[in-house]
Short mmCIF file of C-alpha atoms and ligand atoms in Angstrom, two decimals:
data_model
loop_
_atom_site.label_atom_id
_atom_site.label_comp_id
_atom_site.label_asym_id
_atom_site.label_seq_id
_atom_site.Cartn_x
_atom_site.Cartn_y
_atom_site.Cartn_z
CA MET A 1 -0.16 -40.69 23.05
CA PHE A 2 -0.84 -37.88 25.49
CA SER A 3 -1.47 -39.93 28.61
CA ASN A 4 -1.34 -36.76 30.72
CA LEU A 5 -4.65 -35.57 29.30
CA ILE A 6 -7.49 -35.00 31.75
CA TYR A 7 -11.08 -34.38 30.68
CA PHE A 8 -12.74 -31.89 33.00
CA ASN A 9 -16.05 -33.37 34.24
CA LYS A 10 -16.26 -35.96 31.50
CA GLU A 11 -19.81 -37.05 32.31
CA LYS A 12 -21.24 -33.56 32.00
CA TYR A 13 -19.82 -32.24 28.73
CA SER A 14 -19.68 -33.60 25.22
CA TYR A 15 -16.03 -34.07 24.40
CA PRO A 16 -14.51 -35.23 21.14
CA ASP A 17 -13.54 -38.72 20.30
CA PRO A 18 -10.23 -39.29 22.20
CA ASP A 19 -8.41 -40.47 19.07
CA LYS A 20 -9.35 -37.32 17.22
CA LEU A 21 -8.12 -35.15 20.07
CA GLN A 22 -4.85 -37.10 20.27
CA GLU A 23 -4.39 -36.47 16.59
CA LYS A 24 -5.03 -32.74 16.93
CA LEU A 25 -2.58 -32.47 19.82
CA SER A 26 0.13 -34.43 18.01
CA SER A 27 0.01 -31.82 15.26
CA ILE A 28 1.24 -29.17 17.73
CA SER A 29 5.00 -29.14 17.42
CA THR A 30 5.70 -27.19 20.61
CA ILE A 31 4.22 -29.75 22.98
CA SER A 32 5.31 -33.26 23.61
CA ALA A 33 3.48 -36.37 24.76
CA SER A 34 6.41 -37.26 26.96
CA ASP A 35 6.48 -34.10 29.13
CA ASP A 36 4.81 -34.21 32.51
CA ASN A 37 2.75 -31.06 32.13
CA LYS A 38 -0.91 -31.31 33.02
CA TYR A 39 -3.23 -30.94 30.04
CA VAL A 40 -6.91 -30.41 30.72
CA VAL A 41 -9.78 -30.45 28.24
CA PHE A 42 -12.55 -28.01 29.11
CA PRO A 43 -15.84 -27.19 27.41
CA GLY A 44 -15.55 -24.11 25.14
CA PHE A 45 -16.14 -21.09 27.36
CA CYS A 46 -18.92 -18.55 26.83
CA ASP A 47 -18.46 -14.80 27.33
CA ILE A 48 -21.71 -12.86 27.42
CA HIS A 49 -20.09 -9.41 27.45
CA VAL A 50 -17.59 -8.40 24.78
CA HIS A 51 -17.09 -5.46 22.45
CA LEU A 52 -16.04 -6.56 18.98
CA ARG A 53 -16.30 -2.97 17.71
CA GLU A 54 -17.63 -3.72 14.22
CA PRO A 55 -19.32 -2.08 12.45
CA GLY A 56 -18.09 1.41 13.19
CA PHE A 57 -14.90 1.12 15.19
CA SER A 58 -12.75 -1.35 13.30
CA TYR A 59 -9.66 0.67 14.20
CA LYS A 60 -10.12 -0.65 17.77
CA GLU A 61 -11.03 -4.27 17.03
CA LYS A 62 -12.64 -6.32 14.29
CA ILE A 63 -14.96 -9.29 14.41
CA SER A 64 -12.08 -11.31 12.94
CA THR A 65 -9.46 -10.22 15.50
CA GLY A 66 -11.84 -10.20 18.45
CA THR A 67 -13.08 -13.73 17.79
CA ALA A 68 -9.52 -14.97 17.19
CA ALA A 69 -8.57 -13.42 20.53
CA ALA A 70 -11.57 -15.12 22.15
CA ALA A 71 -10.48 -18.47 20.73
CA HIS A 72 -7.01 -17.85 22.19
CA GLY A 73 -8.77 -17.42 25.53
CA GLY A 74 -10.58 -20.75 25.20
CA TYR A 75 -13.93 -19.17 24.29
CA THR A 76 -16.15 -20.61 21.59
CA ALA A 77 -19.16 -18.30 22.05
CA VAL A 78 -19.38 -14.57 22.74
CA CYS A 79 -22.20 -12.04 22.97
CA THR A 80 -21.22 -8.71 21.48
CA MET A 81 -22.46 -5.36 22.73
CA PRO A 82 -24.35 -2.86 20.54
CA ASN A 83 -22.40 0.36 21.12
CA LEU A 84 -21.51 0.38 17.43
CA ASN A 85 -22.03 2.57 14.42
CA PRO A 86 -24.72 2.07 13.37
CA VAL A 87 -26.23 0.95 16.65
CA PRO A 88 -28.26 -2.22 16.01
CA ASP A 89 -31.56 -0.60 16.93
CA ASN A 90 -33.47 -1.73 13.84
CA LEU A 91 -33.14 -4.62 11.43
CA PRO A 92 -31.22 -2.86 8.62
CA HIS A 93 -28.67 -1.66 11.17
CA LEU A 94 -28.36 -5.09 12.71
CA ASN A 95 -27.96 -6.64 9.28
CA GLU A 96 -24.76 -4.66 8.74
CA GLU A 97 -23.34 -6.33 11.81
CA LEU A 98 -24.70 -9.78 10.95
CA LYS A 99 -23.06 -9.62 7.54
CA ILE A 100 -19.62 -9.08 9.07
CA ILE A 101 -20.23 -11.81 11.64
CA GLU A 102 -21.27 -14.21 8.91
CA LYS A 103 -18.14 -13.40 6.91
CA ASP A 104 -15.45 -13.05 9.58
CA ALA A 105 -16.40 -14.67 12.89
CA LEU A 106 -14.15 -17.55 13.88
CA ILE A 107 -16.37 -18.66 16.77
CA LYS A 108 -20.06 -18.23 17.55
CA VAL A 109 -21.04 -14.60 17.91
CA TYR A 110 -24.42 -13.58 19.32
CA PRO A 111 -25.16 -9.87 18.95
CA TYR A 112 -27.15 -7.75 21.37
CA ALA A 113 -29.60 -5.21 20.04
CA SER A 114 -29.83 -1.89 21.82
CA ILE A 115 -32.69 -1.18 24.19
CA THR A 116 -33.15 2.35 22.86
CA VAL A 117 -32.67 4.01 19.48
CA GLY A 118 -29.02 4.96 19.13
CA GLU A 119 -28.54 3.96 22.80
CA LEU A 120 -29.75 7.50 23.44
CA GLY A 121 -32.38 6.58 26.00
CA TYR A 122 -35.39 8.32 24.42
CA GLU A 123 -37.35 5.68 22.55
CA LEU A 124 -37.31 1.92 22.30
CA SER A 125 -35.51 0.13 19.48
CA ASP A 126 -37.54 -1.99 17.09
CA PHE A 127 -37.86 -4.91 19.52
CA ASP A 128 -40.32 -6.83 17.33
CA ALA A 129 -38.13 -6.88 14.26
CA LEU A 130 -34.89 -7.50 16.16
CA SER A 131 -35.99 -10.06 18.70
CA ASP A 132 -35.49 -13.23 16.65
CA HIS A 133 -31.99 -12.23 15.57
CA VAL A 134 -30.37 -11.16 18.83
CA ILE A 135 -29.41 -12.77 22.10
CA ALA A 136 -30.92 -10.02 24.28
CA PHE A 137 -31.34 -6.24 24.55
CA SER A 138 -28.77 -3.93 26.16
CA ASP A 139 -27.69 -0.28 26.10
CA ASP A 140 -24.26 -1.26 27.38
CA GLY A 141 -21.96 1.68 27.84
CA ARG A 142 -24.69 3.71 29.44
CA GLY A 143 -27.64 3.30 31.74
CA VAL A 144 -31.27 3.79 30.71
CA GLN A 145 -31.95 6.94 32.71
CA THR A 146 -35.74 7.03 32.61
CA GLU A 147 -37.67 4.64 34.81
CA ASP A 148 -40.74 4.68 32.56
CA LEU A 149 -38.73 3.75 29.50
CA MET A 150 -36.99 0.91 31.34
CA ARG A 151 -40.38 -0.40 32.49
CA GLU A 152 -41.64 -0.24 28.91
CA ALA A 153 -38.50 -2.08 27.70
CA MET A 154 -38.98 -4.83 30.27
CA ILE A 155 -42.64 -5.32 29.37
CA LYS A 156 -41.75 -5.50 25.69
CA ALA A 157 -38.81 -7.87 26.25
CA LYS A 158 -40.97 -10.12 28.39
CA SER A 159 -43.63 -10.37 25.71
CA LEU A 160 -40.93 -11.55 23.30
CA GLY A 161 -39.25 -13.93 25.74
CA LYS A 162 -36.05 -11.87 25.85
CA THR A 163 -33.81 -10.66 28.67
CA ILE A 164 -32.95 -7.04 29.42
CA VAL A 165 -29.20 -6.76 30.06
CA ALA A 166 -28.37 -3.56 31.86
CA HIS A 167 -25.31 -1.42 32.27
CA CYS A 168 -26.39 0.35 35.44
CA GLU A 169 -25.24 3.93 35.77
CA VAL A 170 -27.07 7.03 36.94
CA ASN A 171 -25.64 9.92 34.94
CA ASP A 172 -26.58 12.50 37.58
CA LEU A 173 -24.35 10.76 40.11
CA LEU A 174 -21.20 10.58 37.98
CA ASN A 175 -19.87 14.05 38.79
CA GLY A 176 -17.39 13.89 35.93
CA GLY A 177 -15.67 10.94 37.58
CA TYR A 178 -13.44 8.45 35.79
CA ILE A 179 -12.07 6.26 38.61
CA HIS A 180 -13.70 5.06 41.84
CA ALA A 181 -14.56 7.81 44.31
CA GLY A 182 -12.27 6.31 46.94
CA ASN A 183 -8.90 6.73 48.58
CA TYR A 184 -6.81 6.82 45.42
CA ALA A 185 -8.98 9.50 43.83
CA LYS A 186 -8.81 11.63 46.97
CA LYS A 187 -5.08 11.27 47.39
CA HIS A 188 -4.25 12.01 43.74
CA ASN A 189 -6.87 14.67 43.06
CA HIS A 190 -8.95 12.71 40.58
CA LEU A 191 -12.69 12.98 40.08
CA GLY A 192 -14.44 9.91 41.43
CA ILE A 193 -17.38 7.81 40.23
CA SER A 194 -19.60 7.07 43.23
CA SER A 195 -20.73 3.53 44.03
CA GLU A 196 -24.23 4.93 44.24
CA SER A 197 -24.22 5.66 40.51
CA GLU A 198 -24.25 1.91 39.95
CA TRP A 199 -26.33 0.45 42.75
CA LYS A 200 -29.10 3.07 42.63
CA GLN A 201 -29.98 1.91 39.14
CA VAL A 202 -29.64 -1.77 40.05
CA GLU A 203 -32.07 -1.06 42.88
CA ARG A 204 -34.53 0.70 40.56
CA ASP A 205 -34.33 -2.06 37.96
CA VAL A 206 -34.83 -5.05 40.25
CA LYS A 207 -37.99 -3.34 41.47
CA LEU A 208 -39.11 -2.94 37.86
CA ALA A 209 -38.20 -6.57 37.11
CA ASP A 210 -40.28 -7.62 40.11
CA GLU A 211 -43.18 -5.47 38.99
CA THR A 212 -43.11 -6.56 35.34
CA GLY A 213 -41.94 -10.17 35.78
CA ALA A 214 -39.27 -9.54 33.17
CA SER A 215 -36.05 -11.48 32.85
CA TYR A 216 -33.31 -9.07 33.90
CA HIS A 217 -29.51 -9.36 33.92
CA VAL A 218 -27.07 -6.82 35.37
CA CYS A 219 -23.74 -6.25 33.61
CA HIS A 220 -20.36 -6.02 35.35
CA ILE A 221 -21.38 -5.36 38.96
CA SER A 222 -18.59 -3.74 40.93
CA THR A 223 -20.05 -2.59 44.27
CA LYS A 224 -20.94 -4.38 47.49
CA GLU A 225 -24.35 -2.73 47.49
CA SER A 226 -25.17 -4.22 44.08
CA VAL A 227 -24.31 -7.68 45.42
CA ASP A 228 -26.63 -7.18 48.41
CA ILE A 229 -29.50 -5.84 46.30
CA ILE A 230 -29.28 -8.74 43.85
CA ARG A 231 -28.98 -11.33 46.62
CA ASP A 232 -32.15 -9.99 48.25
CA ALA A 233 -33.99 -9.78 44.94
CA LYS A 234 -33.12 -13.38 44.12
CA MET A 235 -34.37 -14.46 47.50
CA SER A 236 -37.70 -12.80 46.90
CA GLY A 237 -38.04 -14.55 43.56
CA VAL A 238 -37.19 -11.78 41.07
CA ASP A 239 -35.92 -13.15 37.74
CA VAL A 240 -32.54 -11.45 38.04
CA SER A 241 -29.03 -12.61 37.22
CA CYS A 242 -25.73 -10.78 37.07
CA GLU A 243 -22.11 -10.87 36.06
CA THR A 244 -18.88 -9.39 37.30
CA ALA A 245 -15.53 -9.25 35.52
CA PRO A 246 -12.11 -10.72 36.40
CA HIS A 247 -10.53 -7.35 37.21
CA TYR A 248 -13.07 -6.54 39.93
CA LEU A 249 -12.26 -9.85 41.62
CA VAL A 250 -8.51 -9.30 41.57
CA PHE A 251 -7.86 -5.57 41.96
CA THR A 252 -9.04 -2.61 44.04
CA ASP A 253 -8.50 1.10 43.65
CA SER A 254 -5.38 0.78 45.80
CA ASP A 255 -3.75 -0.95 42.82
CA LEU A 256 -4.26 2.07 40.55
CA GLU A 257 -1.38 3.78 38.80
CA GLU A 258 -1.36 6.87 36.59
CA ASP A 259 -1.83 4.73 33.51
CA GLY A 260 -4.81 4.20 31.19
CA ARG A 261 -4.59 0.44 31.53
CA TRP A 262 -6.26 0.86 34.93
CA LYS A 263 -9.26 2.68 33.52
CA MET A 264 -12.55 0.97 32.86
CA ASN A 265 -16.22 1.58 33.57
CA PRO A 266 -17.33 0.67 36.17
CA PRO A 267 -14.03 1.42 37.90
CA LEU A 268 -11.99 -0.74 40.25
CA ARG A 269 -13.60 -0.21 43.65
CA SER A 270 -12.56 -0.61 47.30
CA ALA A 271 -11.27 -3.68 49.13
CA ASP A 272 -14.72 -4.11 50.75
CA ASP A 273 -16.37 -4.14 47.34
CA ARG A 274 -13.94 -6.75 46.08
CA LYS A 275 -14.59 -8.87 49.16
CA ALA A 276 -18.35 -8.68 48.60
CA LEU A 277 -17.97 -9.67 44.93
CA ILE A 278 -15.89 -12.69 45.91
CA GLN A 279 -18.55 -13.62 48.46
CA GLY A 280 -21.10 -13.23 45.66
CA ILE A 281 -19.33 -15.70 43.39
CA ILE A 282 -18.96 -18.14 46.29
CA ASP A 283 -22.58 -18.02 47.45
CA GLY A 284 -24.14 -17.94 43.98
CA THR A 285 -25.45 -14.37 44.00
CA ILE A 286 -23.20 -13.69 41.00
CA ASP A 287 -24.07 -16.06 38.19
CA CYS A 288 -21.45 -15.31 35.57
CA ILE A 289 -18.00 -13.90 35.06
CA ALA A 290 -17.84 -12.01 31.76
CA THR A 291 -14.73 -10.23 30.52
CA ASP A 292 -16.19 -6.94 29.25
CA HIS A 293 -13.41 -7.20 26.66
CA ALA A 294 -13.33 -3.58 25.48
CA PRO A 295 -10.30 -3.00 23.26
CA HIS A 296 -9.10 0.43 22.15
CA ARG A 297 -6.31 1.62 19.90
CA ASP A 298 -3.06 1.95 21.87
CA ASP A 299 -2.94 5.74 21.71
CA GLU A 300 -6.47 5.98 23.19
CA LYS A 301 -5.20 4.19 26.29
CA SER A 302 -1.92 6.05 26.70
CA ARG A 303 -3.36 9.33 27.99
CA GLY A 304 -3.29 8.62 31.72
CA LEU A 305 -6.23 7.99 34.02
CA LYS A 306 -8.07 11.16 33.25
CA ASN A 307 -7.93 11.20 29.48
CA SER A 308 -7.69 7.59 28.35
CA ALA A 309 -10.71 5.72 27.01
CA PHE A 310 -12.67 3.46 29.36
CA GLY A 311 -12.11 -0.26 28.80
CA ILE A 312 -9.48 -2.98 28.71
CA SER A 313 -8.71 -6.10 26.70
CA GLY A 314 -9.64 -9.11 28.77
CA ILE A 315 -10.65 -12.13 26.79
CA GLU A 316 -7.20 -13.66 26.33
CA THR A 317 -6.30 -13.48 30.00
CA ALA A 318 -9.58 -14.34 31.75
CA PHE A 319 -9.11 -18.05 32.30
CA PRO A 320 -5.43 -17.92 33.38
CA ILE A 321 -6.17 -15.03 35.74
CA LEU A 322 -9.25 -16.64 37.27
CA TYR A 323 -7.62 -20.04 37.52
CA THR A 324 -4.51 -18.59 39.18
CA GLU A 325 -6.19 -16.04 41.44
CA LEU A 326 -9.36 -17.89 42.43
CA VAL A 327 -8.86 -21.62 41.97
CA MET A 328 -5.20 -22.02 42.89
CA LYS A 329 -5.70 -19.71 45.85
CA LYS A 330 -8.62 -21.93 46.90
CA ILE A 331 -11.23 -19.19 46.85
CA ILE A 332 -13.50 -21.26 44.59
CA PRO A 333 -13.12 -24.79 43.21
CA LEU A 334 -12.49 -25.34 39.50
CA ASP A 335 -16.05 -26.65 39.05
CA ARG A 336 -17.46 -23.35 40.24
CA LEU A 337 -15.20 -21.37 37.91
CA ILE A 338 -16.39 -23.39 34.91
CA GLU A 339 -19.99 -22.80 35.99
CA LEU A 340 -19.32 -19.06 36.03
CA ILE A 341 -17.63 -18.89 32.62
CA ASN A 342 -19.55 -21.60 30.85
CA ASP A 343 -22.61 -23.35 32.30
CA ASN A 344 -24.42 -20.37 33.79
CA PRO A 345 -24.03 -17.90 30.91
CA ARG A 346 -25.07 -20.59 28.42
CA LYS A 347 -28.05 -21.57 30.53
CA ARG A 348 -29.24 -18.03 31.17
CA PHE A 349 -29.11 -17.01 27.51
CA GLY A 350 -29.82 -20.37 25.87
CA ILE A 351 -26.46 -20.65 24.12
CA PRO A 352 -25.77 -24.19 22.94
CA SER A 353 -22.41 -25.95 23.08
CA LEU A 354 -21.75 -28.72 20.61
CA ASN A 355 -18.31 -29.97 19.76
CA ASP A 356 -16.80 -26.94 21.50
CA TYR A 357 -13.79 -27.37 23.74
CA SER A 358 -10.36 -26.06 24.60
CA VAL A 359 -7.23 -27.75 25.87
CA TRP A 360 -5.04 -26.03 28.46
CA ASP A 361 -1.64 -26.72 29.90
CA ILE A 362 -2.50 -25.71 33.46
CA SER A 363 1.02 -26.32 34.73
CA SER A 364 2.53 -23.76 32.39
CA LYS A 365 3.60 -20.61 34.24
CA TYR A 366 4.28 -17.33 32.43
CA LYS A 367 3.93 -13.58 32.63
CA ILE A 368 1.08 -11.83 30.84
CA ASP A 369 2.52 -9.98 27.89
CA SER A 370 0.04 -7.84 25.96
CA THR A 371 2.36 -7.64 22.94
CA LYS A 372 1.42 -11.29 22.39
CA PHE A 373 -2.34 -10.58 22.31
CA ILE A 374 -4.23 -11.40 19.16
CA SER A 375 -6.70 -8.63 20.02
CA MET A 376 -5.95 -5.22 18.53
CA GLY A 377 -6.30 -3.77 22.04
CA HIS A 378 -3.27 -4.22 24.28
CA SER A 379 -4.27 -2.33 27.37
CA THR A 380 -4.59 -4.54 30.44
CA PRO A 381 -4.18 -4.10 34.18
CA PHE A 382 -2.91 -7.69 34.23
CA GLU A 383 0.25 -6.80 32.29
CA GLY A 384 3.28 -8.60 33.74
CA MET A 385 1.26 -10.72 36.18
CA GLU A 386 2.44 -14.26 36.68
CA VAL A 387 -0.25 -16.79 35.83
CA PHE A 388 -0.79 -20.49 35.24
CA GLY A 389 -2.65 -21.87 32.24
CA ARG A 390 -1.69 -21.73 28.61
CA CYS A 391 -4.27 -22.42 25.94
CA LEU A 392 -3.01 -25.07 23.53
CA LEU A 393 -6.02 -25.64 21.34
CA THR A 394 -9.57 -24.37 20.91
CA VAL A 395 -12.14 -26.15 18.79
CA CYS A 396 -15.48 -24.63 17.87
CA ASP A 397 -18.10 -26.76 16.17
CA GLY A 398 -15.43 -29.35 15.45
CA LYS A 399 -13.18 -26.80 13.73
CA THR A 400 -9.78 -25.78 15.14
CA VAL A 401 -10.01 -22.04 15.81
CA TYR A 402 -6.85 -21.62 17.88
CA LYS A 403 -3.69 -23.67 18.05
CA ILE A 404 -0.56 -22.66 19.94
CA LYS A 405 2.51 -22.14 17.76
ZN1 ZN B 1 -20.95 -1.69 30.40
#
């Protein structure tokens, strides 16, 4: 009998029959009912921003490996971005993706359709045909540059009861940058991505959301200005929500090294930006923490800051990082963290949770070691960091999808 088992917020979530859980845990040979580690049962987490790379880029990640990695991170539901080949911009294209999901997904996978054909920003995807089969519409990886087209997308999405999920980035303000236009870039002669390139488009879009009444969600916000704009918009009643990612809450551009594992888009920003993001998760301006799990093949990430691909693997480290850096350091309580990685994303996108949970040994301390990732992508800025929280078991829809060896 594991008497050291705690159910997180037992009244709120549907947890399994205790006998069944005891049985599942007893089948794990590496843990013992007599140790005094602290085991906590959580609801299965929900990540609304991942890149599973199939179809089109299965050399980076597959639906099978990406969902197994998610299960290792305690996630039982993920929403996967449409920067694929083919881009799910019409039903036949989406069906290619759905077929692989049907065949290989270990947990629940909800695909996004693109906002524009080919994510090229010229004409809208086939919203009518796609709407019933996707979680929302997004051109993640790039911003929709034209205001008129974004307005049209919002009107269309609203008529179908869908949310527009935006990667906000003004191409004209990028200046060839690949890290934050801050102190590190200046000191080491790198081209910088301005904060403006993000918040200018957030500003444009919340105005459009206000005008059209559309449901609008901003991906991976990284700047203090974005936090302020979204806070104000929420206060004036705009239907806007947003997410940030673990790395923006932990690191700043002063942590950068000449290594591709520090390169993602948006980039790690300044200490003031990080402070504003933390304030945003405390005061409720930021609704969700999503990982933006964006795996690449190792050699695509080993070309330094300038030439490596944008994106890092994040889904296997999110909970331990956030628990260690935010909860244990008393920045937010555990309840708030679970809201950010479970309740809010599920509520915003209508993602159900039934018989989904994970069990963690939150007293287990270890160093993050990307060679142990299940994901095909091993590039992470969290490499070597000491964290608490080891996932022992993840169950999705009653089925064991991860079990520690
Ligand atoms: Zn993005």
